Amino acid sequence: MARSSLMALSLAAVLALAACAPSASDDDSDADNGGSNDDGGTTAENAGGDGDSEDAGGGDPYPVGIIYSETGPLAAYGEQYKAGLEAGIDYATDGTGEIDGRAIEITYRDDAGNQDTAVAAAKDLIGQDYKILGGTIVSGIAVAMADQAEQNEILYISGPAAVDAITGVNDYTFRSGRQSLQDVAAAGSFLEGDANKVVVYAQDNAFGQGNLAAVDAVLGANGAEVSSVMVPEDATEFTPFAAQLKDAEPDMIFVAWAGATSANMWQALEQQDVFDVAPVVTGLGDSVTFDAYGPVAENISFLNHYFPGAPDNEVNTAMVEAVEAAGSTPDLFTPDGFVAGQMIVQALTEGDGDVNAMIDALEGWEFEGPKGTTTIRESDHALLQEMYTASLVADGDSWVPELIDTVPAEDVAPPEASGK
C-alpha cells in the first residue's frame, strides 16, 4: 500500500475500538490530546524479583525508559498498559526481573497525553544513555517518538497507539499492539458470501473521514463497494440519516462515531429498524463501555482487539492471573504491555544492550503471546496477531463480551509497508 494511503489511515488511529460507546469518555480516543507540560518526574523500579537493582550479582542493571500516560485523558489505558508490561517482564524472566543476573530497571515518565512532554522526556532519557524506550497510548506521540528513535539510533517499542504510519517508518521502531488496518480487516469478516456493499456511517469530521478512508483502503481494495452516509458534526436529529442507510441497501454498515450524541445516534438506528437491514459493525472498547449500549448491544456486531475471555492459551492465563494478583484488572490494552515486556526481554537477552543486535533479535521473531502465536514481520515490523469478533450479552444488570470468532493473523495482516 502506498505511504500516502497509510498516512490517510492514521487519521483513524483507534478507529472504532474506543469511540462508539454511548457513555464512554469523549477524551478516550487514540489522538493527540492536550495535557500538562509537566513530565511527572522519574520513578525507577526493578521490574520483577525481590531485591534492589544494586544487589543483582550479574552486573549493572539494564535501564529501560517507559513514557506513557500516567495522567491525562488516556490515563486509564496507560494503567492497563503498565500492568501488562510488568506482568510480561515477570513472565519472560521467570519471575526474576533479571537477565543473567542483571536487573531490568524501568524508569517511568508521564507524557500526560502531550507530545511535547513525551519528546522532552525521551530526550532526557536518551541523554542519560538509555538504549530502549517504550510506551505511549497516543498515536501522535508514537510518530514523534519514532522520529526520536531514528535520530538518536535507539530502540523504540510503541504501545497501544494504533497509528499505521509507524509500521515500517524506520529500522528502530517496533510496536507491541495492533494497528488500525488490522481493525478494519477484522470488520471484513462480517461480510458473507457475495456480500460486497459496505456503507460507512460516521460524522463528517476528520475522524469520520479517516475511518471512511481506512475502510475504502482495506475492504475496498478487496473488492467491496464502499460508500458513506456522513452526518454533520453538529447534528442532533438522526432519523433522516438512518433512513439513508436503509435506502442504500448495504451488506454491512460500519459505524464510526465519537461524542455526546452517540446514545441518540444508536437509538435512531434502532427506531428506524436499521439493524434489520444488514449487520451493523463497530469496535468493542474497554470494559467501562460495555454497559453503555444497553439493549441495543444485542443488535451490534463488534470487532475486537482483546478482552480477557477471547484467547484460550497458557500465556493469556498467566497474564490474567498475574495482573489480577497485582490488584489490577486485565482489559483492552493489557496484552500490549505484556507483549512489550516480552519484546524487551528478548531484545536484551539476545542483544545485550547493543541497539543493532537488539533490532536483529526482534525482526522476524515469532513467539507465544497472550493472543497466541505472534510474529514481528521482518520487513516492516508489523505485529501479526489474531483479532476477534464479539457480541455483548446480558449478564444480570450488566453486559459482557462473548466471543463470536477468532480471525487468524494472516487474514488481518496489514499490507507490507515500504518506508523502512
Short mmCIF file of C-alpha atoms in Angstrom, two decimals:
data_model
loop_
_atom_site.label_atom_id
_atom_site.label_comp_id
_atom_site.label_asym_id
_atom_site.label_seq_id
_atom_site.Cartn_x
_atom_site.Cartn_y
_atom_site.Cartn_z
CA MET A 1 0.00 0.00 0.00
CA ALA A 2 1.28 3.49 -0.82
CA ARG A 3 2.60 5.54 2.10
CA SER A 4 0.04 8.22 1.25
CA SER A 5 -2.71 5.70 1.93
CA LEU A 6 -1.12 4.73 5.22
CA MET A 7 -0.95 8.35 6.30
CA ALA A 8 -4.63 8.78 5.45
CA LEU A 9 -5.42 5.76 7.58
CA SER A 10 -3.55 7.21 10.54
CA LEU A 11 -6.37 9.73 10.94
CA ALA A 12 -8.45 6.83 12.24
CA ALA A 13 -5.99 5.83 14.93
CA VAL A 14 -8.16 3.86 17.34
CA LEU A 15 -10.77 3.55 14.62
CA ALA A 16 -13.98 2.34 16.22
CA LEU A 17 -12.45 0.42 19.10
CA ALA A 18 -12.90 3.06 21.78
CA ALA A 19 -15.07 5.70 20.19
CA CYS A 20 -18.58 4.38 19.69
CA ALA A 21 -19.91 3.53 23.13
CA PRO A 22 -22.72 5.87 24.15
CA SER A 23 -21.35 6.88 27.53
CA ALA A 24 -17.62 6.34 27.17
CA SER A 25 -15.44 9.36 27.82
CA ASP A 26 -15.18 11.54 24.75
CA ASP A 27 -11.47 12.00 25.51
CA ASP A 28 -10.66 8.29 25.36
CA SER A 29 -9.63 8.25 21.70
CA ASP A 30 -6.24 7.42 20.25
CA ALA A 31 -5.45 11.00 19.28
CA ASP A 32 -3.01 13.78 20.15
CA ASN A 33 -4.82 15.14 23.17
CA GLY A 34 -3.58 18.18 25.04
CA GLY A 35 -2.22 17.82 28.52
CA SER A 36 0.06 19.19 31.16
CA ASN A 37 3.62 20.02 30.20
CA ASP A 38 4.86 18.58 33.48
CA ASP A 39 6.59 15.32 32.68
CA GLY A 40 5.85 13.99 36.12
CA GLY A 41 9.34 13.11 37.28
CA THR A 42 11.01 9.73 37.24
CA THR A 43 10.22 6.50 39.02
CA ALA A 44 12.85 3.78 38.80
CA GLU A 45 11.80 0.23 39.58
CA ASN A 46 13.40 -3.17 39.46
CA ALA A 47 10.99 -4.98 37.17
CA GLY A 48 10.43 -8.25 38.98
CA GLY A 49 12.29 -10.08 41.70
CA ASP A 50 12.61 -9.14 45.36
CA GLY A 51 15.94 -7.37 45.58
CA ASP A 52 17.07 -3.85 44.75
CA SER A 53 18.88 -3.41 41.45
CA GLU A 54 22.27 -2.79 43.09
CA ASP A 55 22.06 -6.25 44.69
CA ALA A 56 21.99 -8.02 41.33
CA GLY A 57 25.05 -10.19 41.02
CA GLY A 58 25.48 -10.14 37.26
CA GLY A 59 26.48 -6.53 36.65
CA ASP A 60 24.87 -3.16 36.17
CA PRO A 61 21.12 -3.03 35.55
CA TYR A 62 19.66 -2.67 32.08
CA PRO A 63 17.95 0.75 32.02
CA VAL A 64 14.62 0.90 30.15
CA GLY A 65 12.56 4.07 29.79
CA ILE A 66 8.76 3.84 29.56
CA ILE A 67 6.94 7.01 28.51
CA TYR A 68 3.19 6.57 28.84
CA SER A 69 0.01 8.26 30.05
CA GLU A 70 0.06 8.02 33.81
CA THR A 71 -2.22 11.06 33.89
CA GLY A 72 -4.25 12.89 31.27
CA PRO A 73 -7.24 11.83 29.18
CA LEU A 74 -5.86 8.35 28.42
CA ALA A 75 -4.62 7.51 31.93
CA ALA A 76 -6.95 4.51 32.21
CA TYR A 77 -5.37 3.00 29.11
CA GLY A 78 -1.93 3.78 30.47
CA GLU A 79 -2.74 1.88 33.64
CA GLN A 80 -3.75 -1.18 31.59
CA TYR A 81 -0.52 -0.98 29.59
CA LYS A 82 1.70 -0.66 32.67
CA ALA A 83 0.06 -3.59 34.45
CA GLY A 84 0.58 -5.75 31.37
CA LEU A 85 4.19 -4.58 30.92
CA GLU A 86 5.21 -5.57 34.42
CA ALA A 87 3.46 -8.93 34.10
CA GLY A 88 5.16 -9.51 30.74
CA ILE A 89 8.65 -8.83 32.05
CA ASP A 90 7.97 -11.03 35.06
CA TYR A 91 6.72 -13.83 32.79
CA ALA A 92 9.61 -13.60 30.34
CA THR A 93 12.23 -13.65 33.12
CA ASP A 94 10.61 -16.45 35.15
CA GLY A 95 9.77 -14.05 37.94
CA THR A 96 13.29 -12.69 38.48
CA GLY A 97 13.13 -9.40 36.58
CA GLU A 98 16.71 -10.19 35.57
CA ILE A 99 18.71 -11.41 32.59
CA ASP A 100 21.80 -13.40 33.56
CA GLY A 101 21.76 -11.72 36.93
CA ARG A 102 21.38 -8.20 35.57
CA ALA A 103 18.17 -6.47 36.65
CA ILE A 104 15.85 -4.73 34.21
CA GLU A 105 15.42 -1.30 35.78
CA ILE A 106 12.45 0.65 34.46
CA THR A 107 12.17 4.42 34.60
CA TYR A 108 8.59 5.62 34.10
CA ARG A 109 7.80 9.05 32.70
CA ASP A 110 4.33 10.54 32.38
CA ASP A 111 3.54 12.04 28.96
CA ALA A 112 0.10 13.25 30.19
CA GLY A 113 -1.13 12.68 26.63
CA ASN A 114 1.02 15.55 25.38
CA GLN A 115 3.51 15.19 22.53
CA ASP A 116 5.92 17.91 23.70
CA THR A 117 6.05 16.39 27.17
CA ALA A 118 6.81 12.97 25.73
CA VAL A 119 9.58 14.23 23.45
CA ALA A 120 11.19 16.16 26.30
CA ALA A 121 11.16 13.03 28.45
CA ALA A 122 12.63 10.97 25.61
CA LYS A 123 15.46 13.44 25.05
CA ASP A 124 16.26 13.44 28.76
CA LEU A 125 16.43 9.64 28.94
CA ILE A 126 18.41 9.35 25.72
CA GLY A 127 20.83 11.91 27.17
CA GLN A 128 21.30 9.52 30.09
CA ASP A 129 22.29 6.80 27.61
CA TYR A 130 19.05 4.82 27.63
CA LYS A 131 19.06 2.47 24.63
CA ILE A 132 15.46 1.22 24.94
CA LEU A 133 12.34 3.35 25.21
CA GLY A 134 8.76 2.14 25.13
CA GLY A 135 5.19 3.07 25.85
CA THR A 136 2.60 5.59 24.66
CA ILE A 137 -1.09 5.28 24.07
CA VAL A 138 -1.32 8.31 21.79
CA SER A 139 -0.71 7.97 18.05
CA GLY A 140 0.75 11.45 17.60
CA ILE A 141 3.25 10.73 20.35
CA ALA A 142 4.17 7.41 18.76
CA VAL A 143 5.06 9.15 15.49
CA ALA A 144 7.18 11.73 17.32
CA MET A 145 8.92 9.03 19.35
CA ALA A 146 9.69 7.08 16.19
CA ASP A 147 11.47 10.18 14.88
CA GLN A 148 13.50 10.43 18.10
CA ALA A 149 14.45 6.77 17.85
CA GLU A 150 15.80 7.19 14.35
CA GLN A 151 17.59 10.46 15.06
CA ASN A 152 19.32 9.03 18.13
CA GLU A 153 19.63 5.41 16.98
CA ILE A 154 17.89 3.83 19.95
CA LEU A 155 15.26 1.06 20.09
CA TYR A 156 11.67 2.23 20.48
CA ILE A 157 8.77 -0.17 21.18
CA SER A 158 5.45 1.65 20.89
CA GLY A 159 2.47 0.59 22.99
CA PRO A 160 -1.25 0.59 22.19
CA ALA A 161 -1.07 3.52 19.73
CA ALA A 162 -2.78 2.16 16.61
CA VAL A 163 -1.47 4.63 14.04
CA ASP A 164 -0.48 2.76 10.86
CA ALA A 165 2.24 5.24 9.97
CA ILE A 166 4.78 3.84 12.45
CA THR A 167 4.78 0.43 10.76
CA GLY A 168 7.83 0.45 8.52
CA VAL A 169 8.74 4.04 9.41
CA ASN A 170 12.37 3.20 10.28
CA ASP A 171 14.67 0.42 11.48
CA TYR A 172 14.49 1.47 15.13
CA THR A 173 10.73 1.46 15.72
CA PHE A 174 8.56 -1.52 16.66
CA ARG A 175 5.05 -1.85 18.07
CA SER A 176 3.60 -4.10 20.77
CA GLY A 177 -0.08 -3.66 19.83
CA ARG A 178 -2.27 -3.89 16.78
CA GLN A 179 -2.75 -1.19 14.15
CA SER A 180 -5.83 0.34 12.54
CA LEU A 181 -5.50 -1.67 9.34
CA GLN A 182 -5.94 -4.85 11.38
CA ASP A 183 -9.11 -3.42 12.94
CA VAL A 184 -10.66 -2.75 9.54
CA ALA A 185 -9.60 -6.12 8.17
CA ALA A 186 -11.32 -7.78 11.13
CA ALA A 187 -14.51 -5.92 10.24
CA GLY A 188 -14.34 -7.57 6.82
CA SER A 189 -15.04 -10.93 8.43
CA PHE A 190 -18.68 -9.85 8.81
CA LEU A 191 -19.11 -9.79 5.03
CA GLU A 192 -20.58 -13.09 3.91
CA GLY A 193 -20.66 -14.82 0.54
CA ASP A 194 -21.08 -12.36 -2.29
CA ALA A 195 -21.88 -9.50 0.09
CA ASN A 196 -19.78 -6.60 -1.05
CA LYS A 197 -21.58 -3.35 -0.36
CA VAL A 198 -20.27 -1.53 2.72
CA VAL A 199 -21.69 1.77 3.97
CA VAL A 200 -19.69 3.79 6.49
CA TYR A 201 -21.92 5.72 8.88
CA ALA A 202 -19.89 8.45 10.53
CA GLN A 203 -19.66 12.10 11.49
CA ASP A 204 -18.43 14.44 8.79
CA ASN A 205 -15.17 15.38 10.50
CA ALA A 206 -11.55 14.25 10.41
CA PHE A 207 -12.30 11.18 12.49
CA GLY A 208 -15.19 10.09 10.29
CA GLN A 209 -13.38 10.80 7.04
CA GLY A 210 -10.34 8.91 8.33
CA ASN A 211 -12.46 5.87 9.05
CA LEU A 212 -14.02 6.06 5.60
CA ALA A 213 -10.53 6.18 4.08
CA ALA A 214 -9.46 3.16 6.11
CA VAL A 215 -12.47 1.07 5.15
CA ASP A 216 -12.07 2.01 1.49
CA ALA A 217 -8.35 1.21 1.54
CA VAL A 218 -8.79 -2.21 3.12
CA LEU A 219 -12.24 -3.54 2.23
CA GLY A 220 -12.46 -1.55 -0.98
CA ALA A 221 -9.11 -2.93 -2.08
CA ASN A 222 -10.54 -6.41 -1.58
CA GLY A 223 -13.42 -5.74 -3.93
CA ALA A 224 -16.11 -4.26 -1.68
CA GLU A 225 -18.13 -1.30 -2.93
CA VAL A 226 -17.65 1.34 -0.22
CA SER A 227 -19.93 4.34 0.19
CA SER A 228 -20.88 6.52 3.14
CA VAL A 229 -23.57 8.39 4.98
CA MET A 230 -21.74 11.29 6.58
CA VAL A 231 -23.59 13.18 9.31
CA PRO A 232 -22.86 16.85 10.11
CA GLU A 233 -20.91 17.02 13.35
CA ASP A 234 -23.44 19.36 14.95
CA ALA A 235 -26.48 17.23 14.03
CA THR A 236 -28.87 16.27 16.82
CA GLU A 237 -31.63 14.63 14.75
CA PHE A 238 -30.53 11.37 13.14
CA THR A 239 -33.73 9.94 11.68
CA PRO A 240 -33.11 11.22 8.11
CA PHE A 241 -29.60 9.76 8.09
CA ALA A 242 -30.84 6.43 9.39
CA ALA A 243 -33.33 6.40 6.51
CA GLN A 244 -30.46 6.99 4.07
CA LEU A 245 -28.72 3.92 5.48
CA LYS A 246 -31.78 1.77 4.78
CA ASP A 247 -32.18 3.16 1.27
CA ALA A 248 -28.55 2.28 0.47
CA GLU A 249 -29.37 -1.44 0.90
CA PRO A 250 -25.93 -2.29 2.29
CA ASP A 251 -24.46 -5.69 3.04
CA MET A 252 -22.66 -4.24 6.07
CA ILE A 253 -22.83 -0.94 7.97
CA PHE A 254 -19.60 0.24 9.57
CA VAL A 255 -20.24 2.79 12.34
CA ALA A 256 -17.52 5.21 13.44
CA TRP A 257 -18.78 7.71 15.98
CA ALA A 258 -17.48 9.75 18.89
CA GLY A 259 -19.01 12.22 21.29
CA ALA A 260 -22.05 13.00 23.38
CA THR A 261 -24.55 12.27 20.57
CA SER A 262 -23.67 8.56 20.45
CA ALA A 263 -26.63 7.43 22.53
CA ASN A 264 -29.13 9.32 20.37
CA MET A 265 -27.47 8.02 17.22
CA TRP A 266 -27.80 4.37 18.29
CA GLN A 267 -31.38 4.97 19.38
CA ALA A 268 -32.26 6.40 15.96
CA LEU A 269 -30.80 3.35 14.22
CA GLU A 270 -32.97 1.12 16.38
CA GLN A 271 -36.14 3.17 15.86
CA GLN A 272 -35.67 3.13 12.09
CA ASP A 273 -35.12 -0.67 12.05
CA VAL A 274 -31.65 -0.26 10.54
CA PHE A 275 -30.47 -3.36 12.39
CA ASP A 276 -32.87 -5.43 10.28
CA VAL A 277 -31.23 -4.30 7.04
CA ALA A 278 -27.62 -5.51 7.46
CA PRO A 279 -25.01 -6.32 10.12
CA VAL A 280 -24.00 -3.19 11.99
CA VAL A 281 -20.32 -3.33 12.92
CA THR A 282 -18.28 -1.19 15.29
CA GLY A 283 -15.37 -1.63 17.66
CA LEU A 284 -15.60 -3.09 21.16
CA GLY A 285 -13.76 -0.83 23.57
CA ASP A 286 -12.56 -1.40 27.11
CA SER A 287 -14.76 -2.83 29.85
CA VAL A 288 -16.01 0.55 31.09
CA THR A 289 -18.02 0.88 27.85
CA PHE A 290 -19.79 -2.49 27.95
CA ASP A 291 -22.88 -1.32 29.80
CA ALA A 292 -23.21 1.88 27.81
CA TYR A 293 -25.15 0.43 24.87
CA GLY A 294 -27.97 -1.13 26.84
CA PRO A 295 -30.35 -3.47 24.95
CA VAL A 296 -29.23 -2.13 21.56
CA ALA A 297 -25.97 -4.05 22.12
CA GLU A 298 -27.73 -7.25 21.07
CA ASN A 299 -28.03 -5.86 17.54
CA ILE A 300 -24.39 -4.84 17.08
CA SER A 301 -21.51 -6.94 15.79
CA PHE A 302 -18.21 -5.94 17.36
CA LEU A 303 -14.70 -6.25 16.02
CA ASN A 304 -12.25 -6.62 18.87
CA HIS A 305 -8.55 -6.39 19.69
CA TYR A 306 -8.74 -8.13 23.07
CA PHE A 307 -10.90 -8.97 26.03
CA PRO A 308 -9.81 -11.46 28.71
CA GLY A 309 -12.12 -14.26 27.57
CA ALA A 310 -11.18 -14.06 23.90
CA PRO A 311 -7.88 -16.02 23.76
CA ASP A 312 -7.57 -19.51 25.23
CA ASN A 313 -3.91 -20.30 25.86
CA GLU A 314 -1.40 -20.67 28.68
CA VAL A 315 0.22 -17.27 28.16
CA ASN A 316 -3.08 -15.41 28.37
CA THR A 317 -3.98 -17.36 31.51
CA ALA A 318 -0.62 -16.46 33.06
CA MET A 319 -1.10 -12.79 32.18
CA VAL A 320 -4.62 -12.61 33.59
CA GLU A 321 -3.57 -14.33 36.81
CA ALA A 322 -0.52 -12.10 37.26
CA VAL A 323 -2.38 -8.86 36.62
CA GLU A 324 -5.22 -9.84 38.96
CA ALA A 325 -2.74 -10.91 41.65
CA ALA A 326 -1.17 -7.44 41.41
CA GLY A 327 -4.55 -5.85 42.07
CA SER A 328 -5.38 -4.77 38.51
CA THR A 329 -7.97 -5.94 36.01
CA PRO A 330 -7.00 -7.21 32.53
CA ASP A 331 -8.55 -5.09 29.82
CA LEU A 332 -8.30 -3.92 26.22
CA PHE A 333 -4.65 -2.79 26.25
CA THR A 334 -3.18 -5.13 28.87
CA PRO A 335 -1.72 -7.51 26.25
CA ASP A 336 0.03 -4.61 24.50
CA GLY A 337 2.00 -4.01 27.68
CA PHE A 338 2.61 -7.72 28.21
CA VAL A 339 3.97 -8.16 24.69
CA ALA A 340 6.18 -5.09 25.17
CA GLY A 341 7.65 -6.82 28.23
CA GLN A 342 8.32 -9.95 26.22
CA MET A 343 9.95 -7.91 23.46
CA ILE A 344 12.16 -6.01 25.89
CA VAL A 345 13.41 -9.24 27.46
CA GLN A 346 14.03 -10.81 24.04
CA ALA A 347 15.95 -7.75 22.84
CA LEU A 348 18.13 -7.58 25.94
CA THR A 349 18.72 -11.33 26.12
CA GLU A 350 19.89 -11.59 22.52
CA GLY A 351 21.29 -8.09 22.04
CA ASP A 352 22.79 -7.27 25.44
CA GLY A 353 22.03 -3.57 25.08
CA ASP A 354 23.57 -3.16 21.61
CA VAL A 355 20.92 -1.43 19.52
CA ASN A 356 21.64 -3.11 16.19
CA ALA A 357 21.81 -6.52 17.84
CA MET A 358 18.52 -5.87 19.65
CA ILE A 359 16.86 -4.92 16.37
CA ASP A 360 18.13 -8.14 14.81
CA ALA A 361 16.75 -10.08 17.79
CA LEU A 362 13.25 -8.70 17.23
CA GLU A 363 12.98 -8.74 13.44
CA GLY A 364 11.20 -11.88 12.34
CA TRP A 365 10.74 -13.08 15.93
CA GLU A 366 7.81 -15.48 16.39
CA PHE A 367 6.63 -16.10 19.93
CA GLU A 368 3.63 -17.09 22.01
CA GLY A 369 1.89 -14.03 23.40
CA PRO A 370 -1.44 -13.57 25.20
CA LYS A 371 -3.23 -13.64 21.83
CA GLY A 372 -1.46 -16.79 20.67
CA THR A 373 1.27 -17.05 18.06
CA THR A 374 2.56 -13.57 17.34
CA THR A 375 5.11 -12.56 14.73
CA ILE A 376 7.14 -9.39 14.19
CA ARG A 377 7.31 -9.09 10.42
CA GLU A 378 10.94 -8.61 9.50
CA SER A 379 10.42 -6.26 6.57
CA ASP A 380 8.39 -3.53 8.31
CA HIS A 381 7.98 -4.56 11.98
CA ALA A 382 4.20 -5.05 11.73
CA LEU A 383 2.97 -7.16 14.64
CA LEU A 384 0.97 -10.02 13.15
CA GLN A 385 -1.67 -11.30 15.56
CA GLU A 386 -5.15 -12.69 15.80
CA MET A 387 -8.17 -10.41 16.02
CA TYR A 388 -11.65 -11.21 17.26
CA THR A 389 -15.32 -10.70 16.57
CA ALA A 390 -17.61 -10.48 19.56
CA SER A 391 -21.06 -9.68 20.84
CA LEU A 392 -22.29 -8.18 24.10
CA VAL A 393 -24.71 -10.34 26.04
CA ALA A 394 -26.78 -9.58 29.11
CA ASP A 395 -25.43 -10.82 32.43
CA GLY A 396 -27.92 -9.72 35.06
CA ASP A 397 -27.92 -5.94 35.00
CA SER A 398 -24.63 -5.79 33.09
CA TRP A 399 -23.34 -6.64 29.64
CA VAL A 400 -20.34 -8.85 29.00
CA PRO A 401 -18.45 -9.73 25.81
CA GLU A 402 -18.85 -13.12 24.22
CA LEU A 403 -16.50 -14.41 21.55
CA ILE A 404 -18.04 -15.00 18.12
CA ASP A 405 -14.93 -15.96 16.19
CA THR A 406 -11.16 -15.68 16.08
CA VAL A 407 -9.82 -14.09 12.91
CA PRO A 408 -6.43 -15.65 12.02
CA ALA A 409 -3.41 -13.38 12.00
CA GLU A 410 -2.75 -13.96 8.31
CA ASP A 411 -6.29 -12.86 7.43
CA VAL A 412 -5.83 -9.45 9.05
CA ALA A 413 -2.17 -8.89 8.24
CA PRO A 414 -1.69 -5.27 7.12
CA PRO A 415 -0.28 -4.58 3.67
CA GLU A 416 3.50 -4.54 3.77
CA ALA A 417 4.80 -1.02 4.33
CA SER A 418 7.75 0.12 2.23
CA GLY A 419 9.05 3.14 4.10
CA LYS A 420 11.70 1.43 6.24
#
